[in-house]
Coordinates of C-alpha atoms and ligand atoms in Angstrom, one line a residue:
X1 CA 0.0 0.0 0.0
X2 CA 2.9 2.1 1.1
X3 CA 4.4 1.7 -2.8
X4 CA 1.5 2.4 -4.5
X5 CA 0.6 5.6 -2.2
X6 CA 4.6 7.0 -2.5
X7 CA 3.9 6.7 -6.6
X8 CA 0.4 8.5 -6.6
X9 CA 1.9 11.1 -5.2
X10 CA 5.1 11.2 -7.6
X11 CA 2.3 11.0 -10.2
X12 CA 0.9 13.8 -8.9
X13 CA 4.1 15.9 -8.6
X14 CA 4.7 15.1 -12.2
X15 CA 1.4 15.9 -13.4
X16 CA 1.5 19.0 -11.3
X17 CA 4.8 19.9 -12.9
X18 CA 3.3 19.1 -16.5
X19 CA 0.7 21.5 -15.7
X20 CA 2.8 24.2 -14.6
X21 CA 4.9 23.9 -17.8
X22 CA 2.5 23.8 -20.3
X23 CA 1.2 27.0 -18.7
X24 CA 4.3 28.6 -19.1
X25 CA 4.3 27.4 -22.4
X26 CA 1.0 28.9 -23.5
X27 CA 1.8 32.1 -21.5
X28 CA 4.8 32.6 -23.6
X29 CA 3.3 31.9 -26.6
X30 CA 0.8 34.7 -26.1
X31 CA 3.8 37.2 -25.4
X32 CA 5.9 36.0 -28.2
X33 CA 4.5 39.4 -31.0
X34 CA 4.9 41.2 -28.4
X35 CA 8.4 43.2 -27.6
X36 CA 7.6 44.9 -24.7
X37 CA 5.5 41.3 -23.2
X38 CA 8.7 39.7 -24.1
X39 CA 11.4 42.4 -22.8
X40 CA 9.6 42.1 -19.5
X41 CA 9.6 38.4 -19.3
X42 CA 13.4 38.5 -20.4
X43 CA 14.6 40.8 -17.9
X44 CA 13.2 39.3 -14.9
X45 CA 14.4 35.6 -16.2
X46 CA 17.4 34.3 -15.2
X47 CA 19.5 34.3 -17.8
X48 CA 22.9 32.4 -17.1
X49 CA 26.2 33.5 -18.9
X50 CA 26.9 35.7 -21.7
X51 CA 30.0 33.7 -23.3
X52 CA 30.6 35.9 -26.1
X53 CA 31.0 39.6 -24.7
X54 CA 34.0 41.9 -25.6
X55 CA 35.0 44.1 -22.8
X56 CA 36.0 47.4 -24.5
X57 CA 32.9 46.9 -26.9
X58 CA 30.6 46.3 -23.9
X59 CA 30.9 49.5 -21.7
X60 CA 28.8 51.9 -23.0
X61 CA 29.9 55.5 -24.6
X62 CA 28.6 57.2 -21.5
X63 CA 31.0 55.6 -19.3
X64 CA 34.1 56.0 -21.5
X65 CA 32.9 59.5 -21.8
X66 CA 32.8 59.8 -18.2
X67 CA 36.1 58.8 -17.7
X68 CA 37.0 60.6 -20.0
X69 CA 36.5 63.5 -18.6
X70 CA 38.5 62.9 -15.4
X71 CA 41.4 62.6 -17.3
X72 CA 40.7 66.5 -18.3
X73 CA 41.3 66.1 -21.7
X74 CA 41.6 68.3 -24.8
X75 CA 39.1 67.6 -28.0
X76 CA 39.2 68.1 -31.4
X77 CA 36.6 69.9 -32.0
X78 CA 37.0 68.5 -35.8
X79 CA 37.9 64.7 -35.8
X80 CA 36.7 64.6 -32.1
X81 CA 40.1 63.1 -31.4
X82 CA 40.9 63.6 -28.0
X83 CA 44.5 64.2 -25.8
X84 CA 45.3 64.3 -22.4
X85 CA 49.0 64.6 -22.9
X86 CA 50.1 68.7 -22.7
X87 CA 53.8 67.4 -24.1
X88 CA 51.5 65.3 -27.0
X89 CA 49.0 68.2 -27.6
X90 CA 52.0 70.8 -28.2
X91 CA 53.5 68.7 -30.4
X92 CA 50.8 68.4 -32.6
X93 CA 52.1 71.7 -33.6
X94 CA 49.1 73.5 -36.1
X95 CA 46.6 71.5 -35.3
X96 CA 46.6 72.1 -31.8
X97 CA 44.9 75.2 -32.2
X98 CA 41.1 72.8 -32.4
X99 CA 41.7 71.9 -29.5
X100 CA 39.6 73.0 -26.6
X101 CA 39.5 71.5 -22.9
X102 CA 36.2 70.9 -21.0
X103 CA 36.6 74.2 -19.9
X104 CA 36.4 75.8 -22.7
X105 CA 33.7 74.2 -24.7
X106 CA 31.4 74.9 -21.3
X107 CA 32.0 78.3 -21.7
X108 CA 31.5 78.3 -25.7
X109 CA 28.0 76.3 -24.6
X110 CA 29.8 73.4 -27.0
X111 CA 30.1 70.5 -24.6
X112 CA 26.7 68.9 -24.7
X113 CA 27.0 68.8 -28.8
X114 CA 31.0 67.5 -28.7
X115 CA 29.0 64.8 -26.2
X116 CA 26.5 63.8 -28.5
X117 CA 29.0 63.8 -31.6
X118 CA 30.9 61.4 -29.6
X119 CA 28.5 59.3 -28.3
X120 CA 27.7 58.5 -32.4
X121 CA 31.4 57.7 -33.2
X122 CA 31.9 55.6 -30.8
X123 CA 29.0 53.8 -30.7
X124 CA 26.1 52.9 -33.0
X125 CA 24.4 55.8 -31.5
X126 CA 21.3 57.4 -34.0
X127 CA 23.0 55.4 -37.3
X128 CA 21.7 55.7 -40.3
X129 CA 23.9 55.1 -43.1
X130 CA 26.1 57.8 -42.4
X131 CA 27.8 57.0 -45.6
X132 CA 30.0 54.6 -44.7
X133 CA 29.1 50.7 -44.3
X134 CA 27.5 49.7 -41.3
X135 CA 30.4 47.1 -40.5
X136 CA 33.3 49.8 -41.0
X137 CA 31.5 52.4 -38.2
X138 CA 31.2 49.4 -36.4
X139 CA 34.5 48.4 -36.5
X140 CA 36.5 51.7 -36.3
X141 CA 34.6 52.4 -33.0
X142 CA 37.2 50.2 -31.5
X143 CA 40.2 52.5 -32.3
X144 CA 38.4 55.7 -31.1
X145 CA 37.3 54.6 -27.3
X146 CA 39.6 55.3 -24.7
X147 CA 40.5 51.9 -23.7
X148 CA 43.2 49.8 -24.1
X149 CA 45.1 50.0 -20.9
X150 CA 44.4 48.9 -17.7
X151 CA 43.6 52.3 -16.2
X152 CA 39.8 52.1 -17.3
X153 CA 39.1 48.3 -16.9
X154 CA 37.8 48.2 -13.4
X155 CA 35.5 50.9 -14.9
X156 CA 34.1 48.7 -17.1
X157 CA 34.0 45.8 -14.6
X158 CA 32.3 47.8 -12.2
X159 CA 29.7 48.8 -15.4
X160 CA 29.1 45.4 -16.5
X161 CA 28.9 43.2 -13.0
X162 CA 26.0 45.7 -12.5
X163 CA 24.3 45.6 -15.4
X164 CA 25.0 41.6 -15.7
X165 CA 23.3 41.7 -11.9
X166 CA 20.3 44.1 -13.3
X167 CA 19.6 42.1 -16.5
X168 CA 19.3 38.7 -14.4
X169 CA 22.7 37.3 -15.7
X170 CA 25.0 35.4 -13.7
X171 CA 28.3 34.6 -15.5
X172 CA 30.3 36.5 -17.5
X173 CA 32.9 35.3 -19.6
X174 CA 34.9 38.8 -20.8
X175 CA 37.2 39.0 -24.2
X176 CA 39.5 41.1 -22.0
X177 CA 42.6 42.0 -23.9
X178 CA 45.9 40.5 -25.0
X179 CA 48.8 40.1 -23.2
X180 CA 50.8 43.3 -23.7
X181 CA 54.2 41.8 -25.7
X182 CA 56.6 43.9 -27.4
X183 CA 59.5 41.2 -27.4
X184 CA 60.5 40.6 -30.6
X185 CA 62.9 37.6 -31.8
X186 CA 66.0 38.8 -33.5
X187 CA 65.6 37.4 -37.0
X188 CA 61.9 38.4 -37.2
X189 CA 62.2 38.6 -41.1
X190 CA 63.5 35.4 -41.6
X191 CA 60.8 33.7 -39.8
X192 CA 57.8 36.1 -41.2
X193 CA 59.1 34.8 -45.1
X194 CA 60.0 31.3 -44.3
X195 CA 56.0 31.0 -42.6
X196 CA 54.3 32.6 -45.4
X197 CA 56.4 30.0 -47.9
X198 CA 56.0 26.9 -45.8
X199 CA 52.7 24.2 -46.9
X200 CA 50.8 24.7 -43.6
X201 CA 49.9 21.2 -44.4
X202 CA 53.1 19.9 -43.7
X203 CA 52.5 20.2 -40.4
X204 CA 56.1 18.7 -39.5
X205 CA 58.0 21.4 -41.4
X206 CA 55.5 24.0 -39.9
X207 CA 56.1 22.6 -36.2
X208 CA 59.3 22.6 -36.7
X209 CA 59.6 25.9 -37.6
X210 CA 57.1 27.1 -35.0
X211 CA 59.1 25.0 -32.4
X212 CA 62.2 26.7 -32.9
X213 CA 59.9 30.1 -33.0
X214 CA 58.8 29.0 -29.3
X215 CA 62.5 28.6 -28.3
X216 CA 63.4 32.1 -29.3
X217 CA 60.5 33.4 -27.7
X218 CA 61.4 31.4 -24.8
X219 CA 64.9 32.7 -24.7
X220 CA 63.9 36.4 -24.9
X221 CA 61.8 35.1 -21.7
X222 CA 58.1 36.1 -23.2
X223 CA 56.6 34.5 -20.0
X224 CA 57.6 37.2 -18.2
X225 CA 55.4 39.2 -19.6
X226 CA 52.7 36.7 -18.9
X227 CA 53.4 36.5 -15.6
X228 CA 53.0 40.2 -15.5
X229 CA 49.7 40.3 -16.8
X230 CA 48.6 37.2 -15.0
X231 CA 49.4 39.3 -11.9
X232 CA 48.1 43.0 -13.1
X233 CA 44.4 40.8 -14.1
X234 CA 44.4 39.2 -10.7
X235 CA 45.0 42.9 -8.9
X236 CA 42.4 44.4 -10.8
X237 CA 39.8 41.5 -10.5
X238 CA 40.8 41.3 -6.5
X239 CA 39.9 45.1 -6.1
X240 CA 36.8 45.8 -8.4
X241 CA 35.1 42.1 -8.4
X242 CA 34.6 41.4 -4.5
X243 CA 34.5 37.1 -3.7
X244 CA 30.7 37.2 -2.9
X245 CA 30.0 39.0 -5.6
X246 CA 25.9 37.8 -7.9
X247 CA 28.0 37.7 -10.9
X248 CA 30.7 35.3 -11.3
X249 CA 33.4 36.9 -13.8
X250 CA 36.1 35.4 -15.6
X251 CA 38.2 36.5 -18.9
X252 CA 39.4 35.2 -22.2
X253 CA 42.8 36.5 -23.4
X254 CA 42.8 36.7 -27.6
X255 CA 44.6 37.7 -30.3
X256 CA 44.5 40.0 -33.2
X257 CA 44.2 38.2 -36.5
X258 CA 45.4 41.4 -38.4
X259 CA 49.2 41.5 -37.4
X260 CA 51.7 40.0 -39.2
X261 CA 52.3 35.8 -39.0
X262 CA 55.6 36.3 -36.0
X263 CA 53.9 38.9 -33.9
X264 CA 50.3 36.8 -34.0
X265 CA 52.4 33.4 -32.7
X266 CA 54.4 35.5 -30.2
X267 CA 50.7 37.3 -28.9
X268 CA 49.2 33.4 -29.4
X269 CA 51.7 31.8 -27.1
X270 CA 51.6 34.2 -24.7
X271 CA 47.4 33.9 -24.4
X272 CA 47.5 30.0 -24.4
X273 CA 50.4 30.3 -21.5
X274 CA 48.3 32.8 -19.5
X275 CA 45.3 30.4 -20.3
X276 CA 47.2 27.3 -18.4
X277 CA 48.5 29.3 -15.2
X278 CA 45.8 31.7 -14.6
X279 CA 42.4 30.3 -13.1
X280 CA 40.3 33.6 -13.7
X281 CA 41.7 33.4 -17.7
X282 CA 39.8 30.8 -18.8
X283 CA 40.4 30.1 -22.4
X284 CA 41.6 32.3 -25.8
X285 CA 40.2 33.9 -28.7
X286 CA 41.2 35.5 -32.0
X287 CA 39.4 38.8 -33.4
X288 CA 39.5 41.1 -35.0
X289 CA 37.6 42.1 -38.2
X290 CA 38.0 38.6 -40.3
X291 CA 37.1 39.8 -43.9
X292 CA 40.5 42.3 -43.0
X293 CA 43.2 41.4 -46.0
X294 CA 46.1 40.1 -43.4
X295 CA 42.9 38.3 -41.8
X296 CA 42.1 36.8 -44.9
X297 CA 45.9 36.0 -46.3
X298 CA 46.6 34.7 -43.3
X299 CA 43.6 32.4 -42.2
X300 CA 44.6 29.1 -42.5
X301 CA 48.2 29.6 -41.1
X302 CA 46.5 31.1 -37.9
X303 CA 44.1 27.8 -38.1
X304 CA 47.2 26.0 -37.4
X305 CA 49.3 27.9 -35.4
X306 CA 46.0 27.5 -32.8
X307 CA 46.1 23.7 -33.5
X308 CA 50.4 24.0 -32.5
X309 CA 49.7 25.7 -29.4
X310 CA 47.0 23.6 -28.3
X311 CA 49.7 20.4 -28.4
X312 CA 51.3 22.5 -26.3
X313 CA 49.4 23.5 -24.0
X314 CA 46.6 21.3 -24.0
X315 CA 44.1 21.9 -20.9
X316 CA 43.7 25.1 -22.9
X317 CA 40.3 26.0 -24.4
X318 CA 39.5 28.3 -26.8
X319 CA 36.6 29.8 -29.1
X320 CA 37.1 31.0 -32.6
X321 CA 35.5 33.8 -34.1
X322 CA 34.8 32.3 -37.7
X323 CA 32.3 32.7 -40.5
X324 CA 31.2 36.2 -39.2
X325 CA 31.1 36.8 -43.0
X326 CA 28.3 36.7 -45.3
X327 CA 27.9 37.1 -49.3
X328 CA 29.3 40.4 -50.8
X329 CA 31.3 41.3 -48.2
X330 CA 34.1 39.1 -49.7
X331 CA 34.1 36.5 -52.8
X332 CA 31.4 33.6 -52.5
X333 CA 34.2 31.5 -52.2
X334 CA 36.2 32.5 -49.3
X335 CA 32.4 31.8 -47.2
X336 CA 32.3 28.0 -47.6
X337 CA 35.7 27.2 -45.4
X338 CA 36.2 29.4 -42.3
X339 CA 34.1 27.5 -40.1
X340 CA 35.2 23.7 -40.7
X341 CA 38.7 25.2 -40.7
X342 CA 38.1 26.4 -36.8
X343 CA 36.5 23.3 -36.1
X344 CA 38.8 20.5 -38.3
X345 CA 42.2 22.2 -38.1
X346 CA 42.2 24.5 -35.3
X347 CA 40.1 22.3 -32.9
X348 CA 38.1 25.2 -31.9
X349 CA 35.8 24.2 -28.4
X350 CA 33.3 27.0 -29.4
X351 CA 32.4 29.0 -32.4
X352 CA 31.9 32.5 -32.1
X353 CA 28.8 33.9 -34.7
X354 CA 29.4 31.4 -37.3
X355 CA 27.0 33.2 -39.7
X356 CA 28.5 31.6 -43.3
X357 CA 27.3 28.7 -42.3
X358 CA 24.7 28.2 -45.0
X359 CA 27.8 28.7 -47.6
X360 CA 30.7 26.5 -45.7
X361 CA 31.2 23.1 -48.4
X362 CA 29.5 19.5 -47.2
X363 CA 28.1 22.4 -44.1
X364 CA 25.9 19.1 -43.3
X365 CA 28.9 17.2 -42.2
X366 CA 30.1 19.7 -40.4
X367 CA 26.9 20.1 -38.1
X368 CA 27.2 16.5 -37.4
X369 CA 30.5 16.9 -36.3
X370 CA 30.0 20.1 -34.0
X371 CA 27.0 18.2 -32.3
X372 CA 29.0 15.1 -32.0
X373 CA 31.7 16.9 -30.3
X374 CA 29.4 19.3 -28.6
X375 CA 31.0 22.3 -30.2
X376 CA 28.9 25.5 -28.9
X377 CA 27.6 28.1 -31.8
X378 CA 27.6 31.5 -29.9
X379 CA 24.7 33.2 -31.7
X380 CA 24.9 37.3 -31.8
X381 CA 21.7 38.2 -33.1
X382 CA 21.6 42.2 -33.1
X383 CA 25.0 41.8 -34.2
X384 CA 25.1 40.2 -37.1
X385 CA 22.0 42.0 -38.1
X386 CA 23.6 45.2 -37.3
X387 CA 27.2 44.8 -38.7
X388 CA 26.4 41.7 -41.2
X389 CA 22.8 42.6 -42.2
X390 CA 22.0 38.9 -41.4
X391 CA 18.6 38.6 -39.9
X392 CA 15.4 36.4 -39.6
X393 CA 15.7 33.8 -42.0
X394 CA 18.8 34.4 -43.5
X395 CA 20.5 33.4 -39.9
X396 CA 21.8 30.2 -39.8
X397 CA 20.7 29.6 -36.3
X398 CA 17.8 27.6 -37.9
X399 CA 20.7 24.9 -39.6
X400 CA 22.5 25.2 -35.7
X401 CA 19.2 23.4 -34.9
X402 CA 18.1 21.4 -36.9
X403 CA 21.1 19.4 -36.0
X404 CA 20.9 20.2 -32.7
X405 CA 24.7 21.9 -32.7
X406 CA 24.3 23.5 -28.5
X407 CA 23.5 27.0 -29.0
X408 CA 24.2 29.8 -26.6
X409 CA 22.9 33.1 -27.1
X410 CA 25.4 36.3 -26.6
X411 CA 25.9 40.0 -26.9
X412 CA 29.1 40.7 -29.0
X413 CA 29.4 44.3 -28.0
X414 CA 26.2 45.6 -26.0
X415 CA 28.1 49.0 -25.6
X416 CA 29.0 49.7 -29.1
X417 CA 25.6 48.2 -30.3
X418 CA 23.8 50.0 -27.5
X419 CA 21.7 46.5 -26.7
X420 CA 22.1 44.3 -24.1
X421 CA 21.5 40.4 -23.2
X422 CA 17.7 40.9 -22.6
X423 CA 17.4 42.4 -26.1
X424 CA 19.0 39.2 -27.9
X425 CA 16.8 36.8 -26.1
X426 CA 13.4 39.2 -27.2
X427 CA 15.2 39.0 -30.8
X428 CA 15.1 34.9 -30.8
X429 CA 12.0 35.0 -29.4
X430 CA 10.3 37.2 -31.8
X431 CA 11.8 36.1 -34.8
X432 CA 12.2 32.3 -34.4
X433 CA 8.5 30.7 -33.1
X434 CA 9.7 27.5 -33.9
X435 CA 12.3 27.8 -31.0
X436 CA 9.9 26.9 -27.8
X437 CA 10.2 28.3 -24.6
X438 CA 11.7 24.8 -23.1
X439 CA 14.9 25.5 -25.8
X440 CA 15.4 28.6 -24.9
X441 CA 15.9 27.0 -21.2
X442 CA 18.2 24.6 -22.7
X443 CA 20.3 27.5 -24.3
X444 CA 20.4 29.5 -21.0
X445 CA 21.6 26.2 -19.2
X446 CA 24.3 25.5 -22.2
X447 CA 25.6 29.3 -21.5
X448 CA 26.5 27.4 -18.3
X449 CA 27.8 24.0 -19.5
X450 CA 29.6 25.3 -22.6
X451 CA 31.5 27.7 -20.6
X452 CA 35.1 27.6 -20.0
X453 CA 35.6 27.7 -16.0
X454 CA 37.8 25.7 -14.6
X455 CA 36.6 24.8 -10.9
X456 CA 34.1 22.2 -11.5
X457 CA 32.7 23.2 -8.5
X458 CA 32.3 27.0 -9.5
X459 CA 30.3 25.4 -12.7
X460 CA 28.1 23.1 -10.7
X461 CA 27.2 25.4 -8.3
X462 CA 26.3 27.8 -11.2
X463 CA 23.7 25.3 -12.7
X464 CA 22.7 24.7 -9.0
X465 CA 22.0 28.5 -8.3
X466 CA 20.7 28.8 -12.3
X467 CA 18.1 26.0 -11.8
X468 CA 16.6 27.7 -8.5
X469 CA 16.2 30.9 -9.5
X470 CA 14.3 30.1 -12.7
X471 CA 12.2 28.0 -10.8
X472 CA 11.4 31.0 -8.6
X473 CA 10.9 33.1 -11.8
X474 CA 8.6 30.6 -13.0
X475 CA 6.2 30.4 -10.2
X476 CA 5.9 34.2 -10.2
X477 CA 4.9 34.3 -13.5
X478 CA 2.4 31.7 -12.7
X479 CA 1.6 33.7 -9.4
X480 CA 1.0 37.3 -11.4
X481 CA -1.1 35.4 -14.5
X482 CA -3.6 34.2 -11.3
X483 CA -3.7 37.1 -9.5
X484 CA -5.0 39.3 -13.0
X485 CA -6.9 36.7 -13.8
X486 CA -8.7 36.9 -10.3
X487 CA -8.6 40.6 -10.7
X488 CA -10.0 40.3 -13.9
X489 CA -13.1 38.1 -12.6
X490 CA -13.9 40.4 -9.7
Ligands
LIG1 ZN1 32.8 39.1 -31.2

């Protein structure tokens, strides 16, 4: 009697459970035309990680402008360039004279429209086809922000752990920067025409030649510089991301695919090394725009030079932005091999906006392969509709699942892009109603599980926390439909 008593009850959990979910189900259904239904939904769920997330790109304008202006600098009133420097400013010689501090542009009423003008270059701010393409703006926002040192990075992390804490999201994983190199072998020459001669094919001529690359680089003691940047991240994180904090934060290192072959292995080496003897650096990337002509040239030697280092260092993960390309942006041709390259000759763990997918040769294969391996697609909607003009059906997330590659959703660059996580999810929602509401659970659990941290523990505990508080989200959404519905009888 006992038995059969203990499973009416677990029959009745489960149907109770069934019930509860097919509510949801049909509640989000009825929100799913609706941006504003969905945006509230979104930002009260618990979202998980956002895996793909540049740090410079993801502070917004405001804040650089902010701290910008305790620096007291001078602006161009022209180019909008800006200096800080008196030594740099004087030098400048003529054009000095467009220069005007704070000061002065308050007292000229001029500050608020220098703001606003700078607030559009570096960001996506009121674009409209300002008569350059929308992937160029994009792209050359990067070299006009002040950022690139470490002065402004606990900034940002103070920025984003809020925002990541506001927007119900509980890991990020933060493209943070390269380690900062400028050892250079001797011989640089030597090695830069020997690599672009060698068949990367022949991987044993290439290894050897990267091999005695490492030795040189070894002998001019390049991990010093990685230890010094293992130490300067763990500073900064100590001081602006406290131990009990709601958002757990750790950083990729990456490199730039536009420098030349020597510089990219020395910058490569140096992230896979921080990679294995930091705990907060999780893995490594490569960016950088990826139609760029070194980019291009240079693609499949940088597809192995990944596949080297991770022989050599080979806890190490890493994702690969590939395929962020689409048709007219370069020949129909150089779309069909970035991705399998990543995945076959690089051994990529994620891929980062893989939008060429619908172009890459035998792409079905390929799928297989990623699903079988559990290869992660990190999809950047607003992104690639933004920089790409790939959107709705011409995104290949529906070929991601329909062979059930694990999908993560992401931001890319919230700042520059002036979105947010909250705004990718309303995105998939709107413009995919085949994806249910029980997969876009499963893709806020794989921005967990596909992530890169290293303390199993830290990961477990993650899904642990993940799994409560979207069952706590779930019954107030069931709470608030009864109560209006109760109001709505009375
Ligand atoms: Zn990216």
């Amino acid at each position: 009697m006992l038995i059969v008593s203990s499973t009416l009850v677990i029959q009745g959990c489960i149907s109770e459970n069934e019930k509860s979910s097919q509510r949801l189900h049909t509640y989000f259904e009825s929100i799913r035309n609706n941006e504003a239904l969905l945006t509230a939904f979104f930002s009260e769920m618990p979202k998980g990680g956002d895996l793909h997330n540049h740090f410079s790109g993801s502070v917004y304008a405001e804040t650089y402008w902010n701290y910008l202006l305790r620096m007291r600098p001078w602006f161009d009133t022209v180019t909008l360039a800006f200096e800080y420097d008196s030594i740099k400013l004087v030098n400048k010689k003529g054009d000095y004279r467009r220069y005007k501090s704070a000061t002065q542009l308050i007292a000229a009423k001029k500050l608020a429209d220098i703001k606003q003008r700078i607030l559009q270059a570096w960001s996506v701010k009121d674009y409209v086809d300002l008569g350059i393409p929308s992937h160029k703006h994009f792209f050359d926002t990067f070299g006009k922000l002040p950022s690139g040192g470490w002065k402004e990075t606990g900034v940002g992390l103070q920025e984003l752990q809020y925002r990541a804490a506001r927007e119900n999201v509980q890991y990020l994983e933060l493209m943070l920067r390269s380690v900062p190199s400028d050892k250079m072998v001797t011989d640089e020459a030597h090695y830069t025409s020997s690599l672009k001669l060698v068949d990367y094919s022949d991987t044993v001529r290439l290894h050897a030649m990267l091999d005695s690359l490492v030795a040189a680089f070894r002998s001019i003691d390049l991990s010093a510089d990685v230890k010094a940047f293992n130490e300067k991240l763990q500073a900064i994180h100590n001081q602006y991301v406290p131990d009990n904090n709601a958002v757990t934060i750790r950083y990729q290192t990456y490199v730039n695919r536009r420098n030349e072959p020597v510089k990219f292995f020395r910058d490569l080496l140096a992230a896979f090394e921080a990679a294995q003897t930091n705990t907060l650096v999780t893995g490594v990337n490569i960016l950088s725009p990826e139609h760029g002509d070194v980019s291009m040239r240079d693609y499949k030697l940088h597809m192995y030079m990944f596949r080297y280092c991770s022989q050599l260092y080979n806890t190490v993960k890493y994702s690969m932005h590939a395929g962020e390309l689409t048709l007219g942006l370069v020949k129909p041709e150089d779309l069909t091999f970035h991705i399998q390259d990543a995945v076959y000759i690089a051994g990529a763990n994620r891929i980062g906006h893989g939008v060429d997918m619908a172009y890459e040769s035998d792409n079905a294969t390929l799928l297989r392969h990623m699903e079988e391996k559990k290869i992660a697609i990190e999809i950047n909607l607003y992104s690639n509709e933004f920089i790409l003009q790939v959107k709705e059906d011409s995104h290949p997330i529906s070929l991601y699942r329909k062979y059930h590659v694990p999908i993560v959703i992401s931001t890319d660059d919230a700042g520059i892009l002036r979105s947010n996580l909250v705004h990718q999810y309303v995105l998939l929602a709107k413009r995919y109603p085949q994806v249910s509401y029980a997969e876009i659970k499963e893709y806020i659990r794989n921005s967990i599980t596909y992530s890169f941290i290293k303390e199993a523990e830290l990961k477990q505990s993650l899904q642990d926390s993940l799994a409560r508080k979207t069952e706590l989200f779930e019954k107030k959404i069931l709470q608030e439909q009864d109560l209006l519905a109760r109001e709505f009888t009375k």
